[in-house]
Short mmCIF file of C-alpha atoms and ligand atoms in Angstrom, two decimals:
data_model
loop_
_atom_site.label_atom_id
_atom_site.label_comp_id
_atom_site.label_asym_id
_atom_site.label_seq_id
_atom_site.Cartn_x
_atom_site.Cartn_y
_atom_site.Cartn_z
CA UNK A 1063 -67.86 -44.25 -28.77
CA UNK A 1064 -69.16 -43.87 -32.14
CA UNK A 1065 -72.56 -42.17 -30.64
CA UNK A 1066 -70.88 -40.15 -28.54
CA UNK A 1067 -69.32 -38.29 -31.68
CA UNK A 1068 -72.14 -38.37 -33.53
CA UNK A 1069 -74.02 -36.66 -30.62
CA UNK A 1070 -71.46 -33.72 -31.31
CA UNK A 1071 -72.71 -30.58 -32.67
CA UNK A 1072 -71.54 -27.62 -34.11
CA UNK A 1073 -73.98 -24.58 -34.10
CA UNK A 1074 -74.26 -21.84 -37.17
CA UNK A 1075 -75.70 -18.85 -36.18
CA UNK A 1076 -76.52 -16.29 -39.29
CA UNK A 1077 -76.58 -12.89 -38.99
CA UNK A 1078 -76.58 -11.22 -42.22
CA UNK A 1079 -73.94 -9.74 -44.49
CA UNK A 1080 -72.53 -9.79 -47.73
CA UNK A 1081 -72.29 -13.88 -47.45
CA UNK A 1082 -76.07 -13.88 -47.24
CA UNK A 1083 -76.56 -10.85 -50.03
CA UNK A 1084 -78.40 -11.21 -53.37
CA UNK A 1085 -77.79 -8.83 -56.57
CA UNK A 1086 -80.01 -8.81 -59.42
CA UNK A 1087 -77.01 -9.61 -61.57
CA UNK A 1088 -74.90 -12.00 -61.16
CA UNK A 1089 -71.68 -10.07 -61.96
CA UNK A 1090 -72.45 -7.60 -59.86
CA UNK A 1091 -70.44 -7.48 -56.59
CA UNK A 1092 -71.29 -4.18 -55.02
CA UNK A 1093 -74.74 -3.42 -55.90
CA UNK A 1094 -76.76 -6.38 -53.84
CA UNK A 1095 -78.49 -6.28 -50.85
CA UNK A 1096 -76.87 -7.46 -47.64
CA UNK A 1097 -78.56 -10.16 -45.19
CA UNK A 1098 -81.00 -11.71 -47.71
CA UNK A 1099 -80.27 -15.53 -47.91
CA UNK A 1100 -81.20 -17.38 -44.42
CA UNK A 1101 -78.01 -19.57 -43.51
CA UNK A 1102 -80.11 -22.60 -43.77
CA UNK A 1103 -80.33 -22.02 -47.33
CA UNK A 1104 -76.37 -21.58 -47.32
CA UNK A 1105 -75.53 -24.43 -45.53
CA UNK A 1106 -77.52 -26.16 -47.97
CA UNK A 1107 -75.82 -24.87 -50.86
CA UNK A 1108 -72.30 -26.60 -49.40
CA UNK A 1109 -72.68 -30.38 -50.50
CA UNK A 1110 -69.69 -30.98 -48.10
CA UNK A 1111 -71.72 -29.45 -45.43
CA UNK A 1112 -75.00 -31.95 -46.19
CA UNK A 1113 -75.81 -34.65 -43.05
CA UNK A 1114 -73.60 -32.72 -40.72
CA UNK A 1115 -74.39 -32.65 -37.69
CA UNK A 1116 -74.77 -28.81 -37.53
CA UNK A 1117 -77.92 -26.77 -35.71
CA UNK A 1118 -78.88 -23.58 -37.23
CA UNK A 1119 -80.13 -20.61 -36.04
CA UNK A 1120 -80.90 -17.07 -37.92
CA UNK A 1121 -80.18 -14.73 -35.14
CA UNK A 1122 -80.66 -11.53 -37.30
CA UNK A 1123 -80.51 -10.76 -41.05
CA UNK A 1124 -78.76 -7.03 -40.96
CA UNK A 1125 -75.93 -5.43 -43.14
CA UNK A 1126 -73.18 -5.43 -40.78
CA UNK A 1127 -72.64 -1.20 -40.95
CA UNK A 1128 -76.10 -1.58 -38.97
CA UNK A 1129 -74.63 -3.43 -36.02
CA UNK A 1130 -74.91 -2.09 -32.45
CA UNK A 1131 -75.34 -3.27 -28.77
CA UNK A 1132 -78.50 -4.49 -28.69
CA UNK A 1133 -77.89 -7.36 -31.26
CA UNK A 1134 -74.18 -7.73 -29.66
CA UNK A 1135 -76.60 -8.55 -26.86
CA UNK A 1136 -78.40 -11.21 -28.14
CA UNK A 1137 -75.22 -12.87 -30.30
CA UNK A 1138 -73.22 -13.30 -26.97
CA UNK A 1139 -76.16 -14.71 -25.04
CA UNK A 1140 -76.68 -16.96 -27.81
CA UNK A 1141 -73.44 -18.41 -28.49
CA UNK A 1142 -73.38 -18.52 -24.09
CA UNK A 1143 -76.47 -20.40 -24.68
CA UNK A 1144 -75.17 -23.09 -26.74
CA UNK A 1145 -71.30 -22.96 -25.46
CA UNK A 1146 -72.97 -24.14 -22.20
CA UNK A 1147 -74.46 -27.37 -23.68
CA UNK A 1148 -72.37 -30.36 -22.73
CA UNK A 1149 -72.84 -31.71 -26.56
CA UNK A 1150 -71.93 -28.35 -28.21
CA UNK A 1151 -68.25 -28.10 -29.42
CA UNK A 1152 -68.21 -25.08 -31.40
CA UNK A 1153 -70.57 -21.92 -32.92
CA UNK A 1154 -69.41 -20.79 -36.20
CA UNK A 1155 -71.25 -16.94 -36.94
CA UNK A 1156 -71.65 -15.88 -40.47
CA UNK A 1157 -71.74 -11.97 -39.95
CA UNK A 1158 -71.01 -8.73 -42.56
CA UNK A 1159 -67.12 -7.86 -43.01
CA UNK A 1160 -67.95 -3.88 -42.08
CA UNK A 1161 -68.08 -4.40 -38.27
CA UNK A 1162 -67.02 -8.51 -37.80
CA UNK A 1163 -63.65 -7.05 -36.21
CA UNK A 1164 -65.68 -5.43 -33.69
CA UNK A 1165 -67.97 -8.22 -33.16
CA UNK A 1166 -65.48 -10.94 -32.57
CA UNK A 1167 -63.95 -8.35 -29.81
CA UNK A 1168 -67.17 -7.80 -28.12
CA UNK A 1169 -67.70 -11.30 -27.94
CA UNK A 1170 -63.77 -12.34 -27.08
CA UNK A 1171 -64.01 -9.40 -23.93
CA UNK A 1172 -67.18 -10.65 -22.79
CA UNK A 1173 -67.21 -14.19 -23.39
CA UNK A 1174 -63.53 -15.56 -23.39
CA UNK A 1175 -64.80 -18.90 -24.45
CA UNK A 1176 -63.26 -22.06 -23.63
CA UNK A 1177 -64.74 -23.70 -26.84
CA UNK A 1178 -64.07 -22.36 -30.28
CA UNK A 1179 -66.28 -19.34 -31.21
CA UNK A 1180 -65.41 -18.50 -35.57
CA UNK A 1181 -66.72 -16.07 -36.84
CA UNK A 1182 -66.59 -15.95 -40.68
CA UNK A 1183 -68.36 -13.89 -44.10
CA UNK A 1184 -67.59 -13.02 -47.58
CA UNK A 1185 -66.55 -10.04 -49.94
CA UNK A 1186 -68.97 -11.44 -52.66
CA UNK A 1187 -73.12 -11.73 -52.46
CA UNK A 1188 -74.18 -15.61 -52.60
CA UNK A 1189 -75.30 -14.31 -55.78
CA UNK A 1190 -71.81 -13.81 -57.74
CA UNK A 1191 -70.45 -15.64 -60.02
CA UNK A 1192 -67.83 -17.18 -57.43
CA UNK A 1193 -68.87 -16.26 -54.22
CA UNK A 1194 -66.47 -16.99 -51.25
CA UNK A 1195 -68.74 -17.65 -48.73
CA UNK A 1196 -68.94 -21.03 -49.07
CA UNK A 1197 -64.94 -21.84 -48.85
CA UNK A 1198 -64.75 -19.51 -45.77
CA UNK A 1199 -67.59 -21.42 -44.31
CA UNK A 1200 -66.19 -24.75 -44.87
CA UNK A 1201 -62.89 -23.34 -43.86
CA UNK A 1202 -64.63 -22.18 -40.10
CA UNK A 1203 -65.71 -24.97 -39.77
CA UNK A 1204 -62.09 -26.59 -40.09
CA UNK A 1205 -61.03 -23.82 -37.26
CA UNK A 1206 -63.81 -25.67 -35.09
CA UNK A 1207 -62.71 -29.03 -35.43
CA UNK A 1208 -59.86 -28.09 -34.53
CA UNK A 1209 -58.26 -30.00 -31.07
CA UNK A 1210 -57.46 -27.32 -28.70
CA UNK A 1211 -59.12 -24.27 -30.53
CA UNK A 1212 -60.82 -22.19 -28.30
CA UNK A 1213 -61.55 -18.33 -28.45
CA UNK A 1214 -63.20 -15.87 -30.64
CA UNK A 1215 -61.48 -16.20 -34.21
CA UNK A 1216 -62.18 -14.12 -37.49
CA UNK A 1217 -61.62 -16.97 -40.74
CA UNK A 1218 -61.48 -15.25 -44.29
CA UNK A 1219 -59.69 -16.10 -46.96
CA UNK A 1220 -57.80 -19.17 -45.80
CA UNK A 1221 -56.59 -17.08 -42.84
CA UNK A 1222 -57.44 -17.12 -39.22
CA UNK A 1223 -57.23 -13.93 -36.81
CA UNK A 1224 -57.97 -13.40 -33.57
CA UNK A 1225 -60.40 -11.23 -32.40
CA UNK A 1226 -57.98 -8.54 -30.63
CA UNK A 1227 -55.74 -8.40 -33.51
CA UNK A 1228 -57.89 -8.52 -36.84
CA UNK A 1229 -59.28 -5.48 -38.91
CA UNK A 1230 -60.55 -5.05 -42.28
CA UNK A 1231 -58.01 -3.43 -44.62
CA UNK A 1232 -59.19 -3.21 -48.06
CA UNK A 1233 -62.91 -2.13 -49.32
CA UNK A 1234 -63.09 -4.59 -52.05
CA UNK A 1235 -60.39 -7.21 -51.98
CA UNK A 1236 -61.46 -11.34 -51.05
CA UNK A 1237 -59.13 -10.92 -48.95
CA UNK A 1238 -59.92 -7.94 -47.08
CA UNK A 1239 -58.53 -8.63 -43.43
CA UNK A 1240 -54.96 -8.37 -41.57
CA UNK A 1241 -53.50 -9.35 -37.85
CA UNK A 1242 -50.93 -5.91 -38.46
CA UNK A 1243 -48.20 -6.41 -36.59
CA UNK A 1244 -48.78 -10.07 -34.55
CA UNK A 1245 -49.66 -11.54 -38.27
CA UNK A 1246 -52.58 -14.44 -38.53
CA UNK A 1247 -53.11 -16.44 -36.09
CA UNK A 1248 -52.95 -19.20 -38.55
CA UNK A 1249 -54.00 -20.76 -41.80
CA UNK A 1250 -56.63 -23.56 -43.39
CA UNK A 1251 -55.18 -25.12 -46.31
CA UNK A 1252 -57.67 -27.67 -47.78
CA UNK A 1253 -59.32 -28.55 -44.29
CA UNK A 1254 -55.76 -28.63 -42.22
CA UNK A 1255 -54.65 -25.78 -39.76
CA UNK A 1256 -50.89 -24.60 -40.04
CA UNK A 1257 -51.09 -22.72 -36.62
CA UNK A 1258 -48.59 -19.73 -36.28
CA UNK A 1259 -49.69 -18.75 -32.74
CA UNK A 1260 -51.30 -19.58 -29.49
CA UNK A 1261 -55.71 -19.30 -29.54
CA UNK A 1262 -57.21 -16.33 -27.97
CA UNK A 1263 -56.76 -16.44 -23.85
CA UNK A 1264 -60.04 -18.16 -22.32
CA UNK A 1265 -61.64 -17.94 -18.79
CA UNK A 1266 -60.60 -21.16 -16.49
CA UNK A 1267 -64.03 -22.03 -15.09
CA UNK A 1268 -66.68 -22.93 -17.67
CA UNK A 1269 -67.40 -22.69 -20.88
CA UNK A 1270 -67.54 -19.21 -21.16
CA UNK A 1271 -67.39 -15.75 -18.54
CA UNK A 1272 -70.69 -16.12 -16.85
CA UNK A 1273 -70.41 -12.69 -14.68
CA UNK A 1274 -69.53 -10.78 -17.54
CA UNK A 1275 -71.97 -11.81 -19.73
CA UNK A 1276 -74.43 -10.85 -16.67
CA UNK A 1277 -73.43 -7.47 -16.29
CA UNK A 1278 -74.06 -6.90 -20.18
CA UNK A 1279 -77.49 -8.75 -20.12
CA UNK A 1280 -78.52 -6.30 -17.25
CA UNK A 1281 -78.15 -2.77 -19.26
CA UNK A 1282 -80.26 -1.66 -21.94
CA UNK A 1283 -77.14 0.49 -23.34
CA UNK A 1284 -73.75 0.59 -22.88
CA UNK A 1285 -72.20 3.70 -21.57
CA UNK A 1286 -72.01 6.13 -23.94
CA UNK A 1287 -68.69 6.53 -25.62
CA UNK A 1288 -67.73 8.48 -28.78
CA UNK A 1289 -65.20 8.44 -31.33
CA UNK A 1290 -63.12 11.34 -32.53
CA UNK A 1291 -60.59 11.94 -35.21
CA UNK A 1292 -57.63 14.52 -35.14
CA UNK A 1293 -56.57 15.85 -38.45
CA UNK A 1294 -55.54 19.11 -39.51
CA UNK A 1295 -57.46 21.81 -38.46
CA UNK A 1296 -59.45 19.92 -35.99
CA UNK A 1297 -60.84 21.71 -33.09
CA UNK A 1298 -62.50 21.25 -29.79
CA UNK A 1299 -66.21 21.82 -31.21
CA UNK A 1300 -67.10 17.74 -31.50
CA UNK A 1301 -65.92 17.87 -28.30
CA UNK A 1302 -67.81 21.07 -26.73
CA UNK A 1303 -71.02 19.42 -28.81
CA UNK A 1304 -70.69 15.98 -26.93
CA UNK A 1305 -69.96 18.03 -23.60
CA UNK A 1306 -73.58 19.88 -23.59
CA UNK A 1307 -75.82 17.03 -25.12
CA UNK A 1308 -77.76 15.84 -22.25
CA UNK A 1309 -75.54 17.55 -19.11
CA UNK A 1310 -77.15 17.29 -15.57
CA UNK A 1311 -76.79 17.67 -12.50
CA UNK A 1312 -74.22 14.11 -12.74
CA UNK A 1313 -72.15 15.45 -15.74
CA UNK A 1314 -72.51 14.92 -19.33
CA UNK A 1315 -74.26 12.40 -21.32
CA UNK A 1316 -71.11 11.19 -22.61
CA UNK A 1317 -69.18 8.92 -20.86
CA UNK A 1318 -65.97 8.44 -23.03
CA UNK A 1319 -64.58 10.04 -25.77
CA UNK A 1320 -61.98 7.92 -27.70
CA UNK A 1321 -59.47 9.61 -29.80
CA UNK A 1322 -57.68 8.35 -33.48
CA UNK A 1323 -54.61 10.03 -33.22
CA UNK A 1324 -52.08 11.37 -35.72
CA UNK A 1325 -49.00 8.69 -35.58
CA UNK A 1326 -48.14 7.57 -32.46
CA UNK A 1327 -51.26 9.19 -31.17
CA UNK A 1328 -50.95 12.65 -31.39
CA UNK A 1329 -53.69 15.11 -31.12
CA UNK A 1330 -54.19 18.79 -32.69
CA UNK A 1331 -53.64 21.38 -29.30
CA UNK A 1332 -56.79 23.19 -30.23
CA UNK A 1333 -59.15 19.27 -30.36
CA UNK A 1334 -56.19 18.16 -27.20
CA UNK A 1335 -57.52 21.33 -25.12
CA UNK A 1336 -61.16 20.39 -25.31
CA UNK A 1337 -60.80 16.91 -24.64
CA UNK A 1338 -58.83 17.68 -21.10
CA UNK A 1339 -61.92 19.86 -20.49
CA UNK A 1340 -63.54 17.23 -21.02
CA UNK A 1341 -61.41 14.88 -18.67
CA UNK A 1342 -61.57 17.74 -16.03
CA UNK A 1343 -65.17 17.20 -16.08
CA UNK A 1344 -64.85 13.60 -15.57
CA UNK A 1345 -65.17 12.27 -18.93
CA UNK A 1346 -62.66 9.11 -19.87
CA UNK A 1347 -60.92 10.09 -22.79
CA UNK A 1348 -58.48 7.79 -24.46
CA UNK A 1349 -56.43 8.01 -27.16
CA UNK A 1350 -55.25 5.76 -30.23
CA UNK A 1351 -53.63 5.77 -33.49
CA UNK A 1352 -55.66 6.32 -36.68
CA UNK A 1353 -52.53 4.54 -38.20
CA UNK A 1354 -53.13 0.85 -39.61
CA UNK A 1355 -50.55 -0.67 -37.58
CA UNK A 1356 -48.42 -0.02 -34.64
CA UNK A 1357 -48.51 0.26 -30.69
CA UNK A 1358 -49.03 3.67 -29.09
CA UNK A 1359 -45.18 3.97 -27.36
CA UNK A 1360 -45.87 6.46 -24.48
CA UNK A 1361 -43.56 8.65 -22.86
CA UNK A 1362 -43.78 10.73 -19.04
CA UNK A 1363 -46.01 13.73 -19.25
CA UNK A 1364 -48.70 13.21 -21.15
CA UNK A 1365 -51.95 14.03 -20.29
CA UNK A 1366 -54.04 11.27 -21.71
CA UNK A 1367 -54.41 7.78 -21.78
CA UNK A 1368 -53.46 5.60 -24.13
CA UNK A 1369 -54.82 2.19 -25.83
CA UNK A 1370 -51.69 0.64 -26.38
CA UNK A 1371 -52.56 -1.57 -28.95
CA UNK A 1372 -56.31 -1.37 -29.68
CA UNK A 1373 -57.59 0.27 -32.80
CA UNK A 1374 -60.15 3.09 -32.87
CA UNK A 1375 -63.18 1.17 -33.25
CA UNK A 1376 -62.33 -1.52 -30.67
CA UNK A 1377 -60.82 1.09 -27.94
CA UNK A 1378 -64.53 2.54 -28.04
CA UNK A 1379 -65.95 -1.09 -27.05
CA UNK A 1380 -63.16 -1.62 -24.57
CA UNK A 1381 -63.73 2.02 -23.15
CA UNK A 1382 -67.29 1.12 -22.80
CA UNK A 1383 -67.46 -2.19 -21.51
CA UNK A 1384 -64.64 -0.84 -18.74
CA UNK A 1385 -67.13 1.61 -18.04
CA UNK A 1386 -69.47 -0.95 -17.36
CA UNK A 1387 -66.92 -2.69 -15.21
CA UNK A 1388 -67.00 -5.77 -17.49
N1 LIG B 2393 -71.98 -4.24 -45.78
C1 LIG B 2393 -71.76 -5.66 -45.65
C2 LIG B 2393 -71.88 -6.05 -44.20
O1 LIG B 2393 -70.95 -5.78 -43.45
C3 LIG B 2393 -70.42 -5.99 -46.13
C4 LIG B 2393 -70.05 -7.43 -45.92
O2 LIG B 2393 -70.76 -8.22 -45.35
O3 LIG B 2393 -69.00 -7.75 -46.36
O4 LIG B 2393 -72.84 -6.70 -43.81
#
C-alpha cells in the first residue's frame, strides 16, 4: 500500500508567465519580463514542494498575450499524454494570467478530463518582493489532491474557478480573477478545500476525450474566427474587411465572426447590417455581451445567434472548435 502511493505522481507543466518573470528590481511589479524562470527552478524555490513526488516538464516559456493554437496544441496533447498514465493523478500548469481563462476552456472543451487538470500563475514576477506564485502553486496542488476533483480548474488567490466560468477582472490586483455570476467554484484555506460547487463535467470513458483531442491534433489551424466589438459609431467596415480577405470560389477566409455586444447583446444597425451580409454569405456569426457579467436573455425575432453565457474571448474558441466539429 505504501508503494502504491508513493508511485503517485503529479505532473507540472510550465509555460511561462508572470509566475516565471524576472525584473531587474525587485520592487518592480510591471516592468519584468514574462516566462524567464524554468518551473524546475520554481518548484525548487517551494521547500514544501522538495521530495515530492512531482515530474516536470517546460512545455513553453511565452508571455501569455502570445498564446495561440499551436501551443494550445501541444498543452492538451501533453496533459492527454500524462492523464493517460495509470500512475498520473493530476497536471498542475503554471501559465500567464492574460489568456489562462482561455486556456483552461480550450483544454476543459477538448479534454473534459476525468483527473484533475489546475491550472494556476501569479500577478507578481518570481522576482518581487512577495511574489504569489509560490502560495498559488502550493495551493494547486491542494486542488489536485483533492478526492473527487476532476476537470480543468483556474486556482489564484486562494480561489478555485472553473474553466467555463472564470475571467480576469482587474489589470493589477493579486487577486485578479472572478466566476461572475455562478461565484468560485471553491476555496483553499491553508491546504483544505471548502467546495461551493460541483467540478467541471468530465467524459465517462477514459481519462480524458480521446476523439476530440484527435480532431484538434489533425489541423494545422483552427477555423478562422474573428472578434468584433459594437460601440458607438461602429460600422460594417471590420466586417466588409474580413469579408474580402482571402474570398474564393468557397466563400471567405473567415469562418466566424463573434460579436461583444452592447448589454444584453445588442449590436449598432449599421455593424448588425454587415454582419447578416456576412451570415447570408455563410459566415457563423454569434453574438455576446461585452458586459462583465450576465447571460444573453433572448427573445423571438432576432436575427443572430447568441452565446448564452460565454464571454467574448471564449465564444471565439467555442465558435471555432464547433467549426471544427469538436
Ligand atoms: N503578461 C503576463 C502573461 O500573461 C501576465 C501574467 O502572467 O500575469 O504571461
Amino acid at each position: 500500500m505504501a508503494d502504491a502511493i508513493e508511485t503517485r505522481r503529479h505532473v507540472i507543466l510550465g509555460t511561462g508567465g508572470t509566475i516565471a518573470g524576472k525584473a531587474a528590481q525587485p520592487g518592480d511589479g510591471v516592468g519584468y519580463v514574462a516566462g524567464q524562470v524554468s518551473v524546475e527552478d520554481l518548484l525548487a524555490s517551494i521547500p514544501s514542494l522538495v521530495g515530492q513526488p512531482l515530474e516536470i516538464e517546460q512545455v513553453a516559456q511565452v508571455d501569455s498575450k502570445d498564446m495561440g493554437f499551436a501551443l494550445w496544441q501541444q498543452l492538451a496533447t501533453r496533459v492527454a499524454f500524462h492523464l493517460n498514465r495509470p500512475e498520473v493523478d493530476a497536471v498542475v500548469i503554471t501559465h500567464g494570467t492574460d489568456t489562462i481563462e482561455e486556456t483552461a476552456f480550450f483544454l476543459q472543451t477538448v479534454l473534459r478530463p476525468a483527473k484533475p487538470v489546475v491550472l494556476t500563475c501569479a500577478m507578481r514576477p518570481a522576482t518581487a518582493l512577495v511574489p504569489d506564485g509560490p502560495q498559488n502553486l502550493v495551493d494547486a496542488l491542494a486542488v489536485t489532491r483533492h478526492p473527487g476533483a476532476q476537470g480543468v480548474v483556474v486556482v489564484c488567490a486562494g480561489q478555485i474557478h472553473s474553466a467555463a466560468d472564470v475571467s480576469k477582472v482587474h489589470t493589477y490586483r493579486v487577486d485578479a480573477f472572478d466566476s461572475g455570476d455562478a461565484g468560485p467554484l471553491g476555496c483553499v484555506e491553508e491546504g483544505r478545500l471548502r467546495l461551493f460547487r460541483p467540478w467541471p463535467t468530465a467524459c465517462e470513458t477514459g481519462s480524458c476525450d480521446p476523439v476530440a483531442l484527435q480532431r484538434i491534433q489533425s489541423v494545422q489551424a483552427l477555423p478562422l474566427v474573428m472578434l468584433l466589438t459594437s460601440h458607438a459609431d461602429a460600422d460594417g467596415t471590420l466586417v466588409h474587411a474580413l469579408l474580402s480577405r482571402g474570398e474564393s470560389a468557397s466563400g471567405p477566409a473567415v469562418r466566424g465572426i463573434v460579436v461583444a455586444g452592447t448589454g444584453n447583446g445588442t449590436v449598432h444597425h449599421a455593424l448588425e447590417a454587415a454582419l447578416l451580409e456576412a451570415q447570408a454569405m455563410g459566415v457563423r456569426v454569434v453574438r455576446t455581451s461585452r458586459c462583465a457579467h450576465g447571460p444573453l436573455l433572448t427573445h423571438p425575432g432576432q436575427l443572430l445567434t447568441v452565446a448564452r453565457s460565454l464571454t467574448p474571448v471564449k465564444a471565439r474558441i467555442a465558435l471555432a472548435l464547433e467549426l471544427l466539429e469538436v
